Structures are given as C-alpha cells and as structure tokens.
mmCIF file of C-alpha atoms in Angstrom:
data_model
loop_
_atom_site.group_PDB
_atom_site.id
_atom_site.type_symbol
_atom_site.label_atom_id
_atom_site.label_comp_id
_atom_site.label_asym_id
_atom_site.label_seq_id
_atom_site.Cartn_x
_atom_site.Cartn_y
_atom_site.Cartn_z
ATOM 1 C CA MET A 863 -58.688 25.572 -9.332
ATOM 2 C CA LYS A 864 -56.637 28.467 -7.263
ATOM 3 C CA ARG A 865 -59.338 28.721 -4.771
ATOM 4 C CA THR A 866 -59.536 24.852 -3.652
ATOM 5 C CA LEU A 867 -55.799 24.799 -3.390
ATOM 6 C CA TRP A 868 -56.559 27.200 -0.860
ATOM 7 C CA PRO A 869 -57.761 24.672 2.200
ATOM 8 C CA ILE A 870 -55.234 21.964 1.645
ATOM 9 C CA LEU A 871 -51.967 24.373 1.283
ATOM 10 C CA LEU A 872 -53.808 25.667 4.948
ATOM 11 C CA ALA A 873 -54.413 22.460 5.974
ATOM 12 C CA ALA A 874 -51.175 20.792 5.165
ATOM 13 C CA LEU A 875 -49.409 23.909 7.229
ATOM 14 C CA ALA A 876 -51.347 23.266 10.186
ATOM 15 C CA ALA A 877 -50.553 19.257 10.308
ATOM 16 C CA ALA A 878 -46.748 20.167 10.551
ATOM 17 C CA PRO A 879 -46.006 20.841 13.699
ATOM 18 C CA SER A 880 -48.609 18.282 14.931
ATOM 19 C CA LEU A 881 -46.602 15.801 12.360
ATOM 20 C CA ARG A 882 -43.130 16.868 13.485
ATOM 21 C CA ALA A 883 -44.867 16.971 17.728
ATOM 22 C CA GLN A 884 -45.025 13.143 16.829
ATOM 23 C CA ASP A 885 -41.588 12.484 16.525
ATOM 24 C CA ALA A 886 -40.169 10.203 19.539
ATOM 25 C CA PRO A 887 -38.628 11.962 21.920
ATOM 26 C CA VAL A 888 -34.799 13.648 21.013
ATOM 27 C CA CYS A 889 -32.643 10.633 21.801
ATOM 28 C CA THR A 890 -28.518 11.376 21.865
ATOM 29 C CA ASP A 891 -25.680 9.722 22.454
ATOM 30 C CA ARG A 892 -25.209 11.414 26.045
ATOM 31 C CA PRO A 893 -24.437 12.166 28.413
ATOM 32 C CA THR A 894 -22.500 8.963 29.322
ATOM 33 C CA LYS A 895 -20.152 6.991 27.660
ATOM 34 C CA ALA A 896 -22.664 4.816 26.409
ATOM 35 C CA ASN A 897 -24.192 5.084 22.326
ATOM 36 C CA ALA A 898 -27.987 4.673 21.963
ATOM 37 C CA PRO A 899 -28.667 2.431 18.708
ATOM 38 C CA CYS A 900 -31.615 5.693 17.625
ATOM 39 C CA VAL A 901 -30.405 7.832 14.550
ATOM 40 C CA VAL A 902 -31.667 11.161 13.860
ATOM 41 C CA PRO A 903 -34.552 11.857 11.540
ATOM 42 C CA GLN A 904 -34.586 12.337 8.469
ATOM 43 C CA GLY A 905 -33.733 16.061 7.466
ATOM 44 C CA ARG A 906 -33.950 16.954 11.181
ATOM 45 C CA TRP A 907 -30.568 19.057 13.313
ATOM 46 C CA GLN A 908 -29.811 17.883 16.173
ATOM 47 C CA LEU A 909 -26.513 19.318 18.666
ATOM 48 C CA GLU A 910 -25.371 17.779 21.437
ATOM 49 C CA ALA A 911 -22.660 19.606 23.417
ATOM 50 C CA ASP A 912 -20.468 19.336 26.712
ATOM 51 C CA VAL A 913 -21.122 23.339 28.126
ATOM 52 C CA GLY A 914 -18.784 22.884 30.677
ATOM 53 C CA SER A 915 -16.286 19.453 31.465
ATOM 54 C CA VAL A 916 -13.302 19.626 34.040
ATOM 55 C CA THR A 917 -11.415 16.736 34.441
ATOM 56 C CA ARG A 918 -8.613 16.161 37.178
ATOM 57 C CA ASP A 919 -6.340 13.608 37.023
ATOM 58 C CA VAL A 920 -2.634 13.242 39.576
ATOM 59 C CA ARG A 921 -0.127 11.218 38.376
ATOM 60 C CA GLY A 922 4.140 11.038 39.313
ATOM 61 C CA GLY A 923 3.371 13.741 41.628
ATOM 62 C CA LEU A 924 2.014 15.983 38.938
ATOM 63 C CA SER A 925 -1.650 17.196 39.302
ATOM 64 C CA THR A 926 -3.720 18.064 35.589
ATOM 65 C CA GLN A 927 -6.911 19.760 34.969
ATOM 66 C CA THR A 928 -8.004 19.627 31.395
ATOM 67 C CA VAL A 929 -11.521 21.595 30.569
ATOM 68 C CA TYR A 930 -13.191 21.824 27.661
ATOM 69 C CA PRO A 931 -15.663 25.074 27.894
ATOM 70 C CA LEU A 932 -17.661 23.657 25.127
ATOM 71 C CA ASN A 933 -17.073 20.465 22.891
ATOM 72 C CA PRO A 934 -20.232 20.076 20.421
ATOM 73 C CA THR A 935 -20.917 17.387 18.178
ATOM 74 C CA LEU A 936 -23.676 18.245 15.284
ATOM 75 C CA LYS A 937 -25.496 15.378 13.825
ATOM 76 C CA TYR A 938 -28.145 15.610 10.952
ATOM 77 C CA GLY A 939 -30.154 12.458 9.506
ATOM 78 C CA LEU A 940 -29.697 11.198 6.390
ATOM 79 C CA GLY A 941 -33.053 9.359 6.096
ATOM 80 C CA GLY A 942 -33.682 5.533 6.047
ATOM 81 C CA ALA A 943 -32.132 4.380 9.020
ATOM 82 C CA SER A 944 -28.077 6.857 9.581
ATOM 83 C CA ASP A 945 -27.378 10.041 10.049
ATOM 84 C CA ILE A 946 -23.414 12.042 10.222
ATOM 85 C CA GLU A 947 -21.896 13.267 13.035
ATOM 86 C CA VAL A 948 -19.048 15.808 13.679
ATOM 87 C CA SER A 949 -17.626 16.455 17.063
ATOM 88 C CA TRP A 950 -15.175 19.427 17.147
ATOM 89 C CA ALA A 951 -13.632 21.166 20.515
ATOM 90 C CA PRO A 952 -13.239 24.853 19.386
ATOM 91 C CA ARG A 953 -10.915 25.266 22.807
ATOM 92 C CA VAL A 954 -9.101 23.027 25.262
ATOM 93 C CA ARG A 955 -7.618 24.273 28.826
ATOM 94 C CA VAL A 956 -4.566 22.397 30.547
ATOM 95 C CA THR A 957 -3.301 23.223 33.596
ATOM 96 C CA THR A 958 -0.565 21.138 35.198
ATOM 97 C CA ARG A 959 1.037 21.830 38.883
ATOM 98 C CA GLY A 960 3.766 19.645 40.201
ATOM 99 C CA ASP A 961 7.264 21.117 42.695
ATOM 100 C CA GLY A 962 5.761 24.440 42.929
ATOM 101 C CA ALA A 963 5.671 25.336 39.152
ATOM 102 C CA ARG A 964 1.998 25.789 37.508
ATOM 103 C CA THR A 965 1.967 25.932 33.309
ATOM 104 C CA GLN A 966 -1.353 26.626 31.182
ATOM 105 C CA ARG A 967 -1.911 25.753 27.732
ATOM 106 C CA THR A 968 -4.800 26.101 25.550
ATOM 107 C CA GLY A 969 -5.776 25.153 22.370
ATOM 108 C CA HIS A 970 -8.679 23.088 20.204
ATOM 109 C CA GLY A 971 -9.284 19.467 19.853
ATOM 110 C CA ASP A 972 -9.169 16.535 16.607
ATOM 111 C CA LEU A 973 -12.344 16.439 14.378
ATOM 112 C CA LEU A 974 -14.153 13.132 14.610
ATOM 113 C CA LEU A 975 -16.821 12.058 12.009
ATOM 114 C CA ARG A 976 -19.166 9.693 12.319
ATOM 115 C CA VAL A 977 -22.188 7.338 10.711
ATOM 116 C CA LYS A 978 -24.353 6.253 13.063
ATOM 117 C CA THR A 979 -26.657 3.172 11.230
ATOM 118 C CA ARG A 980 -29.760 0.915 12.988
ATOM 119 C CA LEU A 981 -29.014 -2.685 11.759
ATOM 120 C CA HIS A 982 -32.649 -4.019 14.300
ATOM 121 C CA VAL A 983 -35.160 -1.633 16.169
ATOM 122 C CA GLY A 984 -37.507 -3.215 17.788
ATOM 123 C CA ASP A 985 -39.430 -4.018 21.640
ATOM 124 C CA ALA A 986 -37.136 -5.596 23.205
ATOM 125 C CA VAL A 987 -33.502 -4.967 21.595
ATOM 126 C CA SER A 988 -32.520 -2.628 19.401
ATOM 127 C CA VAL A 989 -28.537 -2.183 17.285
ATOM 128 C CA ALA A 990 -27.038 -0.017 15.805
ATOM 129 C CA VAL A 991 -23.494 0.129 14.261
ATOM 130 C CA ILE A 992 -21.076 3.667 14.102
ATOM 131 C CA PRO A 993 -18.115 3.513 11.992
ATOM 132 C CA PHE A 994 -15.867 6.862 12.936
ATOM 133 C CA VAL A 995 -12.701 8.375 11.763
ATOM 134 C CA LYS A 996 -10.819 11.251 13.622
ATOM 135 C CA ALA A 997 -8.563 13.962 11.739
ATOM 136 C CA PRO A 998 -5.663 15.293 13.042
ATOM 137 C CA THR A 999 -6.793 18.944 13.641
ATOM 138 C CA ALA A 1000 -5.800 19.657 16.928
ATOM 139 C CA SER A 1001 -2.828 22.311 18.171
ATOM 140 C CA THR A 1002 0.674 20.952 18.744
ATOM 141 C CA GLY A 1003 0.207 19.556 22.113
ATOM 142 C CA PHE A 1004 -3.021 18.354 22.436
ATOM 143 C CA GLY A 1005 -3.419 15.421 19.840
ATOM 144 C CA ASN A 1006 -0.814 12.965 18.367
ATOM 145 C CA ASP A 1007 -1.108 14.649 14.757
ATOM 146 C CA ARG A 1008 -2.238 11.004 13.893
ATOM 147 C CA TRP A 1009 -5.548 9.572 11.746
ATOM 148 C CA GLU A 1010 -7.442 6.866 14.192
ATOM 149 C CA GLY A 1011 -10.673 5.419 13.673
ATOM 150 C CA GLY A 1012 -12.926 2.486 14.457
ATOM 151 C CA VAL A 1013 -16.306 0.749 14.987
ATOM 152 C CA ALA A 1014 -18.881 0.996 17.679
ATOM 153 C CA LEU A 1015 -21.978 -1.589 18.365
ATOM 154 C CA PRO A 1016 -24.318 -0.136 21.192
ATOM 155 C CA VAL A 1017 -26.908 -2.937 21.926
ATOM 156 C CA SER A 1018 -29.756 -1.606 23.769
ATOM 157 C CA VAL A 1019 -32.278 -3.939 25.606
ATOM 158 C CA ASN A 1020 -35.879 -3.092 27.286
ATOM 159 C CA LEU A 1021 -35.780 -4.495 30.694
ATOM 160 C CA PRO A 1022 -39.158 -5.117 33.013
ATOM 161 C CA ARG A 1023 -40.713 -1.577 35.343
ATOM 162 C CA GLY A 1024 -38.617 0.332 33.157
ATOM 163 C CA PHE A 1025 -35.110 -0.305 33.455
ATOM 164 C CA ALA A 1026 -32.602 0.277 30.191
ATOM 165 C CA LEU A 1027 -29.465 -1.984 29.986
ATOM 166 C CA THR A 1028 -27.008 -0.554 27.394
ATOM 167 C CA PHE A 1029 -23.878 -2.695 25.857
ATOM 168 C CA GLY A 1030 -21.417 -0.931 23.999
ATOM 169 C CA PRO A 1031 -18.505 -2.951 22.665
ATOM 170 C CA GLN A 1032 -16.143 -0.985 20.542
ATOM 171 C CA LEU A 1033 -12.627 -1.459 18.474
ATOM 172 C CA ASP A 1034 -10.480 1.239 17.906
ATOM 173 C CA VAL A 1035 -7.588 1.454 15.948
ATOM 174 C CA LEU A 1036 -5.086 3.878 17.440
ATOM 175 C CA ALA A 1037 -1.505 5.118 16.711
ATOM 176 C CA ASP A 1038 1.324 3.568 18.394
ATOM 177 C CA ALA A 1039 3.155 5.735 21.335
ATOM 178 C CA ASP A 1040 6.215 5.254 19.308
ATOM 179 C CA GLY A 1041 4.559 6.822 16.153
ATOM 180 C CA ARG A 1042 5.724 4.117 14.097
ATOM 181 C CA GLY A 1043 2.488 2.404 13.744
ATOM 182 C CA HIS A 1044 -0.956 1.259 15.052
ATOM 183 C CA HIS A 1045 -3.025 -1.236 17.159
ATOM 184 C CA ALA A 1046 -5.820 -2.338 18.399
ATOM 185 C CA ALA A 1047 -8.076 -1.130 21.517
ATOM 186 C CA LEU A 1048 -10.907 -2.888 22.635
ATOM 187 C CA SER A 1049 -13.183 -0.995 25.035
ATOM 188 C CA ASN A 1050 -16.741 -2.237 26.617
ATOM 189 C CA LEU A 1051 -19.330 -0.918 29.266
ATOM 190 C CA VAL A 1052 -22.642 -1.940 30.428
ATOM 191 C CA ASN A 1053 -25.149 0.732 31.076
ATOM 192 C CA LEU A 1054 -28.281 0.982 33.660
ATOM 193 C CA SER A 1055 -30.735 3.872 33.332
ATOM 194 C CA HIS A 1056 -34.220 4.261 34.965
ATOM 195 C CA PRO A 1057 -36.706 7.025 34.815
ATOM 196 C CA LEU A 1058 -37.360 8.573 38.735
ATOM 197 C CA GLY A 1059 -40.443 10.432 36.958
ATOM 198 C CA GLU A 1060 -42.092 12.118 34.158
ATOM 199 C CA ARG A 1061 -39.023 13.787 32.893
ATOM 200 C CA LEU A 1062 -36.280 12.772 35.057
ATOM 201 C CA THR A 1063 -33.766 9.576 34.144
ATOM 202 C CA LEU A 1064 -30.893 8.511 36.277
ATOM 203 C CA ALA A 1065 -27.845 6.450 34.624
ATOM 204 C CA VAL A 1066 -25.088 4.238 35.717
ATOM 205 C CA GLU A 1067 -22.212 3.030 33.706
ATOM 206 C CA TYR A 1068 -19.197 0.973 34.104
ATOM 207 C CA TRP A 1069 -16.691 1.419 31.290
ATOM 208 C CA ARG A 1070 -12.966 -0.716 31.002
ATOM 209 C CA GLN A 1071 -10.510 -0.018 27.359
ATOM 210 C CA ASP A 1072 -7.743 -2.622 27.305
ATOM 211 C CA ASN A 1073 -5.321 -0.772 24.564
ATOM 212 C CA ALA A 1074 -3.057 -2.571 23.224
ATOM 213 C CA ASP A 1075 -0.253 -0.201 22.358
ATOM 214 C CA PRO A 1076 3.435 -2.084 21.517
ATOM 215 C CA GLN A 1077 4.825 -0.539 24.433
ATOM 216 C CA GLY A 1078 2.651 -2.028 26.923
ATOM 217 C CA THR A 1079 -0.812 -2.704 27.381
ATOM 218 C CA VAL A 1080 -2.863 0.539 29.093
ATOM 219 C CA ARG A 1081 -5.641 -0.972 31.238
ATOM 220 C CA GLN A 1082 -8.827 1.822 31.899
ATOM 221 C CA ALA A 1083 -11.853 1.274 33.441
ATOM 222 C CA SER A 1084 -14.488 4.350 35.528
ATOM 223 C CA ALA A 1085 -17.688 4.172 37.303
ATOM 224 C CA ASP A 1086 -20.268 6.451 35.337
ATOM 225 C CA VAL A 1087 -23.245 8.413 36.699
ATOM 226 C CA ALA A 1088 -25.512 10.887 35.199
ATOM 227 C CA LEU A 1089 -28.787 12.837 35.628
ATOM 228 C CA ILE A 1090 -31.221 13.574 32.436
ATOM 229 C CA VAL A 1091 -33.571 15.905 32.510
ATOM 230 C CA ALA A 1092 -35.937 15.717 29.081
ATOM 231 C CA ALA A 1093 -36.787 19.788 29.387
ATOM 232 C CA THR A 1094 -39.116 19.385 26.404
ATOM 233 C CA HIS A 1095 -40.119 17.112 23.385
ATOM 234 C CA ASN A 1096 -36.140 18.766 21.571
ATOM 235 C CA LEU A 1097 -34.119 19.894 24.278
ATOM 236 C CA GLN A 1098 -32.294 17.513 26.876
ATOM 237 C CA LEU A 1099 -30.271 18.816 30.143
ATOM 238 C CA ASP A 1100 -27.172 16.386 31.951
ATOM 239 C CA VAL A 1101 -25.042 16.696 34.367
ATOM 240 C CA GLY A 1102 -22.747 14.005 34.972
ATOM 241 C CA ALA A 1103 -19.800 12.492 36.909
ATOM 242 C CA ASN A 1104 -16.910 9.745 35.646
ATOM 243 C CA LEU A 1105 -14.391 7.993 38.320
ATOM 244 C CA GLY A 1106 -11.547 6.319 37.676
ATOM 245 C CA LEU A 1107 -11.094 3.091 39.004
ATOM 246 C CA ASN A 1108 -7.394 2.192 38.443
ATOM 247 C CA ASP A 1109 -4.278 4.450 38.521
ATOM 248 C CA ARG A 1110 -4.232 4.716 34.161
ATOM 249 C CA THR A 1111 -7.649 6.113 34.278
ATOM 250 C CA PRO A 1112 -8.322 10.356 35.493
ATOM 251 C CA ASP A 1113 -8.916 10.654 38.492
ATOM 252 C CA ARG A 1114 -12.191 12.225 37.842
ATOM 253 C CA GLN A 1115 -14.090 14.450 35.243
ATOM 254 C CA PHE A 1116 -17.278 16.723 35.994
ATOM 255 C CA TYR A 1117 -19.787 17.747 33.369
ATOM 256 C CA ALA A 1118 -22.742 19.556 32.355
ATOM 257 C CA GLY A 1119 -24.781 19.480 28.734
ATOM 258 C CA ILE A 1120 -27.373 20.049 26.598
ATOM 259 C CA ALA A 1121 -28.531 18.418 23.777
ATOM 260 C CA TYR A 1122 -31.517 20.024 21.274
ATOM 261 C CA ARG A 1123 -33.450 18.422 18.448
ATOM 262 C CA TRP A 1124 -34.559 21.679 15.343
#
C-alpha cells in the first residue's frame, strides 16, 4: 500500500505548481482610486502598497506636502467569493511651508478594515460590495480620532477592443468637523482602462466626492492617470498621478506601487 501511494503523492506535488499557475493573474484595487470586483483566491495572501507617495497642496498661502514612504494593504482570501483586507500606514510625514516658516511632523495613520464580496461575475459585467470601517489609530494630528465607515459598490464592464469601464459609487459615514456627530459623503468615479501591450495597461479616471458636513458641503474632484505593468503572473508594478480639479482638492499626487500575491 505504501508503494502505491508514492506515485500519487509525487503526481500531486508535481501538479500543485501548475494548478496554481492556472489562477487568474493578480487583480488589485490599485493604482487608481477605483476598486476591482475581483477577490483574492481562497487561502492566498496579497500585498498591495505604495512604495512612495507624495501629495502637494497650496491653499491660503500655505504649501503642504504629505509623504507616505510605504502605505500597505494586506489581503487574505476567505474562500467562496470574499476576502478580508487591512490597511495601515506605518509612517506619514507632513511638511508645511508659509510666511518664511517651515514645520515638519511625522506619525502613523489610521487602521482600515474592509471585507470584499463578489455579488456577480460575468463576461460583460462584474459587481462586488465592500463594507469598511476606519479605526482611529493615527498619531495625534494625523487623524480625527473618530470611528468612521461606509460601503463601496464597484461595477466593472468589459467593452469591445479590450477596453474596461469601472464605476465606483461609495457611501462614507464621516465624523462631523466639530466632532459632535456623523454625516454622509457620496463618492463616484468613472475609470477607463486599455492594454497598451502584452504587459502594460493605461488607466484614466474621473473621481468626485460630495462631503455633506453640517458646517458646509465640501466638493472634491480629480483627474487621475496610471500605468500598470504585469511583471509576472503574481507581481504587478505601477506609477500614477492624481490632479485636483478644484481648490478643495489637493493639487497633485504622484506615486509608485507594487502588488504581490503568494
């Protein structure tokens, strides 16, 4: 009996890498603001991270630069149609210049927990739902020390000639600016992507948020662009830029990132 088991075990070991290689290529929620309806396969881990993000904004005579040297999201496939995702920035640096003075602060960010579930997967349209909650773990001055949350509903549409269109409606429940309660913020985006070759993809995006704070609604909008490189079946690299379209939105953000699945 033992001898008959050896061929079976050897065949299983030989088949394991090929079975894993048949998985779909790594699918991520970066580099743009759009989420993808796909989830991490059961039992697999996936790391998505900025490896350099710089945001610059000039407002009221003050210039602010925010730097994230690393901003990782770790995901785990729960099986079926869901995964769990945790994001936390271990280091944030904010530099402010104005009136001949310069100040710099460093700290860490809030913790974000999300669960993504596929609702529908089809040749033409795919849909997922992503409830999330933000825990107030940030250093003093780097967060509002309040619990917040919301839900996103990414919808992806496959178009002719290799184009893909993604919509990203999202409802946030945010803390009021005066700290007394919570209010709603509605976001949406339109993302269009297309491969430029076997491994390179270009994505362009329009994003808008209407934040209905009791002290005054804040409307933000940006035009975003990114290049994605499928380095291997499980490794993705990217670069991108977000350009603010009004004075309530940060002027510009530049970043590079990585995603790896194992």
